[in-house]
mmCIF file of C-alpha atoms in Angstrom:
data_model
loop_
_atom_site.group_PDB
_atom_site.id
_atom_site.type_symbol
_atom_site.label_atom_id
_atom_site.label_comp_id
_atom_site.label_asym_id
_atom_site.label_seq_id
_atom_site.Cartn_x
_atom_site.Cartn_y
_atom_site.Cartn_z
ATOM 1 C CA UNK A 1 147.906 115.089 124.787
ATOM 2 C CA UNK A 2 148.779 118.051 126.935
ATOM 3 C CA UNK A 3 147.050 121.276 126.006
ATOM 4 C CA UNK A 4 148.519 124.653 125.238
ATOM 5 C CA UNK A 5 150.468 125.999 128.189
ATOM 6 C CA UNK A 6 151.337 129.602 128.883
ATOM 7 C CA UNK A 7 153.729 131.023 131.432
ATOM 8 C CA UNK A 8 153.546 132.939 133.583
ATOM 9 C CA UNK A 9 149.819 133.074 134.327
ATOM 10 C CA UNK A 10 150.018 136.492 135.978
ATOM 11 C CA UNK A 11 152.435 139.385 135.679
ATOM 12 C CA UNK A 12 152.606 142.825 137.190
ATOM 13 C CA UNK A 13 154.917 145.353 135.572
ATOM 14 C CA UNK A 14 155.379 149.096 135.639
ATOM 15 C CA UNK A 15 155.271 151.519 132.745
ATOM 16 C CA UNK A 16 158.422 151.560 130.654
ATOM 17 C CA UNK A 17 159.457 148.015 131.524
ATOM 18 C CA UNK A 18 159.490 145.162 129.087
ATOM 19 C CA UNK A 19 157.941 141.718 129.396
ATOM 20 C CA UNK A 20 158.305 138.302 127.768
ATOM 21 C CA UNK A 21 155.491 135.768 127.676
ATOM 22 C CA UNK A 22 155.882 132.134 126.747
ATOM 23 C CA UNK A 23 153.644 129.630 124.987
ATOM 24 C CA UNK A 24 154.143 125.905 124.510
ATOM 25 C CA UNK A 25 151.884 124.426 121.836
ATOM 26 C CA UNK A 26 150.180 121.088 121.681
ATOM 27 C CA UNK A 27 152.643 118.454 120.548
ATOM 28 C CA UNK A 28 152.748 118.320 116.758
ATOM 29 C CA UNK A 29 151.186 121.740 116.248
ATOM 30 C CA UNK A 30 153.534 124.064 114.379
ATOM 31 C CA UNK A 31 151.374 127.176 114.157
ATOM 32 C CA UNK A 32 151.228 129.537 117.129
ATOM 33 C CA UNK A 33 149.114 132.687 117.219
ATOM 34 C CA UNK A 34 148.892 135.381 119.844
ATOM 35 C CA UNK A 35 145.802 137.422 120.734
ATOM 36 C CA UNK A 36 145.234 140.323 123.082
ATOM 37 C CA UNK A 37 141.967 140.465 125.014
ATOM 38 C CA UNK A 38 140.797 143.678 126.673
ATOM 39 C CA UNK A 39 137.351 144.786 127.866
ATOM 40 C CA UNK A 40 137.369 147.721 125.458
ATOM 41 C CA UNK A 41 138.775 146.178 122.284
ATOM 42 C CA UNK A 42 137.802 142.543 122.726
ATOM 43 C CA UNK A 43 139.963 139.886 121.117
ATOM 44 C CA UNK A 44 142.545 141.196 118.694
ATOM 45 C CA UNK A 45 145.038 139.231 116.642
ATOM 46 C CA UNK A 46 148.679 140.058 117.285
ATOM 47 C CA UNK A 47 150.678 137.697 115.083
ATOM 48 C CA UNK A 48 151.113 134.134 113.937
ATOM 49 C CA UNK A 49 154.244 132.042 113.664
ATOM 50 C CA UNK A 50 154.704 128.904 111.649
ATOM 51 C CA UNK A 51 157.942 126.965 111.443
ATOM 52 C CA UNK A 52 159.847 129.810 113.116
ATOM 53 C CA UNK A 53 158.608 132.404 110.608
ATOM 54 C CA UNK A 54 156.100 135.158 111.223
ATOM 55 C CA UNK A 55 153.308 134.544 108.779
ATOM 56 C CA UNK A 56 150.729 137.129 109.754
ATOM 57 C CA UNK A 57 150.747 140.284 111.777
ATOM 58 C CA UNK A 58 147.912 142.296 113.272
ATOM 59 C CA UNK A 59 147.668 146.028 113.650
ATOM 60 C CA UNK A 60 149.869 146.563 116.699
ATOM 61 C CA UNK A 61 152.874 148.850 117.189
ATOM 62 C CA UNK A 62 156.408 147.594 116.822
ATOM 63 C CA UNK A 63 156.743 147.368 120.614
ATOM 64 C CA UNK A 64 154.972 144.039 120.257
ATOM 65 C CA UNK A 65 157.187 141.331 118.835
ATOM 66 C CA UNK A 66 157.455 137.599 118.895
ATOM 67 C CA UNK A 67 159.493 134.634 117.862
ATOM 68 C CA UNK A 68 159.197 130.908 117.538
ATOM 69 C CA UNK A 69 161.768 128.273 118.298
ATOM 70 C CA UNK A 70 162.560 125.054 116.474
ATOM 71 C CA UNK A 71 160.456 123.061 118.979
ATOM 72 C CA UNK A 72 157.476 125.330 118.079
ATOM 73 C CA UNK A 73 157.455 127.064 121.457
ATOM 74 C CA UNK A 74 156.815 130.758 121.057
ATOM 75 C CA UNK A 75 157.525 133.892 122.997
ATOM 76 C CA UNK A 76 156.084 137.342 122.672
ATOM 77 C CA UNK A 77 157.775 140.444 123.942
ATOM 78 C CA UNK A 78 156.349 143.842 124.734
ATOM 79 C CA UNK A 79 158.828 146.655 125.236
ATOM 80 C CA UNK A 80 158.306 150.043 126.851
ATOM 81 C CA UNK A 81 155.074 148.975 128.501
ATOM 82 C CA UNK A 82 152.124 151.349 128.590
ATOM 83 C CA UNK A 83 149.092 151.289 130.875
ATOM 84 C CA UNK A 84 146.952 150.315 127.892
ATOM 85 C CA UNK A 85 148.940 147.102 127.454
ATOM 86 C CA UNK A 86 147.176 145.656 130.488
ATOM 87 C CA UNK A 87 145.294 142.696 129.075
ATOM 88 C CA UNK A 88 144.889 138.964 128.901
ATOM 89 C CA UNK A 89 147.318 137.607 126.312
ATOM 90 C CA UNK A 90 146.162 134.383 124.742
ATOM 91 C CA UNK A 91 148.194 131.949 122.731
ATOM 92 C CA UNK A 92 146.582 129.510 120.329
ATOM 93 C CA UNK A 93 147.890 126.641 118.266
ATOM 94 C CA UNK A 94 146.262 125.505 115.084
ATOM 95 C CA UNK A 95 145.618 122.203 113.403
ATOM 96 C CA UNK A 96 143.788 122.572 110.079
ATOM 97 C CA UNK A 97 141.063 125.196 110.695
ATOM 98 C CA UNK A 98 140.769 124.682 114.461
ATOM 99 C CA UNK A 99 142.606 126.771 117.020
ATOM 100 C CA UNK A 100 143.217 125.621 120.579
ATOM 101 C CA UNK A 101 143.793 128.239 123.224
ATOM 102 C CA UNK A 102 145.915 128.308 126.323
ATOM 103 C CA UNK A 103 144.702 129.743 129.645
ATOM 104 C CA UNK A 104 146.342 133.093 128.961
ATOM 105 C CA UNK A 105 148.748 135.390 130.762
ATOM 106 C CA UNK A 106 147.157 138.237 132.675
ATOM 107 C CA UNK A 107 149.436 141.278 132.381
ATOM 108 C CA UNK A 108 148.849 144.277 134.601
ATOM 109 C CA UNK A 109 150.826 147.439 133.930
ATOM 110 C CA UNK A 110 150.988 149.924 136.811
ATOM 111 C CA UNK B 1 137.771 142.421 105.405
ATOM 112 C CA UNK B 2 136.256 139.697 107.547
ATOM 113 C CA UNK B 3 134.108 140.699 110.496
ATOM 114 C CA UNK B 4 131.694 139.182 113.004
ATOM 115 C CA UNK B 5 128.779 140.882 114.724
ATOM 116 C CA UNK B 6 127.122 139.213 117.665
ATOM 117 C CA UNK B 7 124.321 140.080 120.012
ATOM 118 C CA UNK B 8 125.250 142.484 122.754
ATOM 119 C CA UNK B 9 124.924 141.272 126.299
ATOM 120 C CA UNK B 10 124.710 140.747 129.052
ATOM 121 C CA UNK B 11 122.069 138.073 128.941
ATOM 122 C CA UNK B 12 120.536 136.807 132.179
ATOM 123 C CA UNK B 13 118.376 133.692 132.188
ATOM 124 C CA UNK B 14 116.785 131.300 134.640
ATOM 125 C CA UNK B 15 117.823 127.667 134.704
ATOM 126 C CA UNK B 16 116.088 125.538 132.028
ATOM 127 C CA UNK B 17 115.337 128.599 129.891
ATOM 128 C CA UNK B 18 116.028 128.715 126.142
ATOM 129 C CA UNK B 19 119.169 130.536 125.056
ATOM 130 C CA UNK B 20 119.850 132.098 121.696
ATOM 131 C CA UNK B 21 122.759 134.351 120.781
ATOM 132 C CA UNK B 22 122.663 135.930 117.346
ATOM 133 C CA UNK B 23 125.768 136.069 115.170
ATOM 134 C CA UNK B 24 126.195 137.406 111.651
ATOM 135 C CA UNK B 25 129.352 137.634 109.606
ATOM 136 C CA UNK B 26 130.956 139.316 106.635
ATOM 137 C CA UNK B 27 133.641 137.456 104.735
ATOM 138 C CA UNK B 28 135.240 137.704 101.338
ATOM 139 C CA UNK B 29 135.853 134.003 101.071
ATOM 140 C CA UNK B 30 134.078 130.911 102.321
ATOM 141 C CA UNK B 31 134.887 130.809 106.025
ATOM 142 C CA UNK B 32 134.616 128.224 108.751
ATOM 143 C CA UNK B 33 132.464 129.407 111.644
ATOM 144 C CA UNK B 34 133.028 128.797 115.334
ATOM 145 C CA UNK B 35 131.581 129.373 118.745
ATOM 146 C CA UNK B 36 134.069 129.649 121.590
ATOM 147 C CA UNK B 37 133.254 129.803 125.297
ATOM 148 C CA UNK B 38 135.290 131.471 128.018
ATOM 149 C CA UNK B 39 134.674 130.614 131.663
ATOM 150 C CA UNK B 40 135.863 133.047 134.342
ATOM 151 C CA UNK B 41 139.628 133.128 134.655
ATOM 152 C CA UNK B 42 140.200 130.769 131.745
ATOM 153 C CA UNK B 43 141.157 130.843 128.092
ATOM 154 C CA UNK B 44 138.842 130.125 125.193
ATOM 155 C CA UNK B 45 137.444 126.668 124.550
ATOM 156 C CA UNK B 46 136.054 125.624 121.207
ATOM 157 C CA UNK B 47 132.375 124.881 121.723
ATOM 158 C CA UNK B 48 131.354 123.956 118.183
ATOM 159 C CA UNK B 49 132.113 124.647 114.563
ATOM 160 C CA UNK B 50 130.707 124.390 111.051
ATOM 161 C CA UNK B 51 132.686 124.449 107.843
ATOM 162 C CA UNK B 52 130.119 124.705 105.062
ATOM 163 C CA UNK B 53 126.614 125.930 104.330
ATOM 164 C CA UNK B 54 123.797 124.123 106.177
ATOM 165 C CA UNK B 55 126.275 122.329 108.445
ATOM 166 C CA UNK B 56 125.055 122.102 112.028
ATOM 167 C CA UNK B 57 127.636 122.161 114.773
ATOM 168 C CA UNK B 58 126.613 120.743 118.144
ATOM 169 C CA UNK B 59 128.185 120.101 121.526
ATOM 170 C CA UNK B 60 127.009 119.926 125.150
ATOM 171 C CA UNK B 61 123.422 120.681 124.097
ATOM 172 C CA UNK B 62 124.432 123.762 122.105
ATOM 173 C CA UNK B 63 123.711 123.991 118.379
ATOM 174 C CA UNK B 64 124.407 126.410 115.557
ATOM 175 C CA UNK B 65 123.662 126.136 111.841
ATOM 176 C CA UNK B 66 125.789 127.743 109.106
ATOM 177 C CA UNK B 67 123.337 129.836 107.080
ATOM 178 C CA UNK B 68 125.078 131.188 103.998
ATOM 179 C CA UNK B 69 121.991 132.927 102.632
ATOM 180 C CA UNK B 70 121.622 135.039 105.776
ATOM 181 C CA UNK B 71 125.346 135.001 106.685
ATOM 182 C CA UNK B 72 124.420 133.865 110.171
ATOM 183 C CA UNK B 73 125.524 131.318 112.759
ATOM 184 C CA UNK B 74 123.192 131.728 115.726
ATOM 185 C CA UNK B 75 123.916 129.760 118.897
ATOM 186 C CA UNK B 76 121.044 127.985 120.675
ATOM 187 C CA UNK B 77 120.512 125.778 123.700
ATOM 188 C CA UNK B 78 117.149 124.458 124.709
ATOM 189 C CA UNK B 79 117.636 124.274 128.481
ATOM 190 C CA UNK B 80 120.494 126.135 130.116
ATOM 191 C CA UNK B 81 122.175 125.293 133.392
ATOM 192 C CA UNK B 82 123.992 127.447 135.924
ATOM 193 C CA UNK B 83 127.237 125.914 134.649
ATOM 194 C CA UNK B 84 126.598 127.509 131.222
ATOM 195 C CA UNK B 85 127.323 130.933 132.695
ATOM 196 C CA UNK B 86 130.239 132.222 130.633
ATOM 197 C CA UNK B 87 131.214 134.563 127.807
ATOM 198 C CA UNK B 88 130.447 133.257 124.324
ATOM 199 C CA UNK B 89 132.341 134.365 121.221
ATOM 200 C CA UNK B 90 131.358 133.868 117.624
ATOM 201 C CA UNK B 91 134.314 133.694 115.251
ATOM 202 C CA UNK B 92 135.296 132.928 111.698
ATOM 203 C CA UNK B 93 138.448 131.919 109.914
ATOM 204 C CA UNK B 94 139.218 131.636 106.268
ATOM 205 C CA UNK B 95 141.875 129.725 104.432
ATOM 206 C CA UNK B 96 142.484 132.758 102.227
ATOM 207 C CA UNK B 97 143.485 134.668 105.368
ATOM 208 C CA UNK B 98 145.705 131.894 106.741
ATOM 209 C CA UNK B 99 142.962 130.884 109.173
ATOM 210 C CA UNK B 100 143.364 134.034 111.252
ATOM 211 C CA UNK B 101 140.407 134.171 113.642
ATOM 212 C CA UNK B 102 138.088 137.182 113.582
ATOM 213 C CA UNK B 103 135.965 137.395 116.726
ATOM 214 C CA UNK B 104 132.718 139.008 117.680
ATOM 215 C CA UNK B 105 132.626 141.191 120.776
ATOM 216 C CA UNK B 106 131.451 138.392 123.043
ATOM 217 C CA UNK B 107 128.166 137.887 124.893
ATOM 218 C CA UNK B 108 128.137 137.424 128.650
ATOM 219 C CA UNK B 109 125.534 134.894 129.750
ATOM 220 C CA UNK B 110 124.490 134.479 133.375
ATOM 221 C CA UNK B 111 122.164 131.659 134.358
ATOM 222 C CA UNK B 112 120.397 131.926 137.702
ATOM 223 C CA UNK B 113 119.266 128.904 139.707
#
């Protein structure tokens, strides 16, 4: 089985722009979660989608949003980028109590 | 709420040394416990897990035992290699919280030849 894939792997944006990141889960996995990883805050949960519905949301501003498609692929969008949004964004898919992570998208905001 | 506290790093060891990384947790329910590893430039890989008290998770020479009485899940390896250099994260998830993962801060381990 192919693992979790994330595109793009690297992004450079400027403040005020918006960005969309994509995640393709392991075949058969319907739950997709997104996490932000920064040196200062560590790993923080953004949100989880299951069967195209947001099931859980972390403590992030409304500029962070996501969606899931009928094939379970998920996208997350960040609008009006700020310098502090520079981070590694990780997607994970879940089967039972185990989560499997993709390689992440490294976002740099200049 | 759920939380995980793990030993601050960085940790630097010589090859074949014994590694231990302490992890304690707070949870309202009865969580599953995990250790994830992150190699440079990569995402997180599940290293091992335990789902109930006294369970021992093991993989690649690493072990951790779910200790409910001390709310701990310490990671150990008897003889580390240079290839074990990575960041290690302790985490928990609970069915009552839809299996959302709560992570510790991560411990950077460097093994010198």
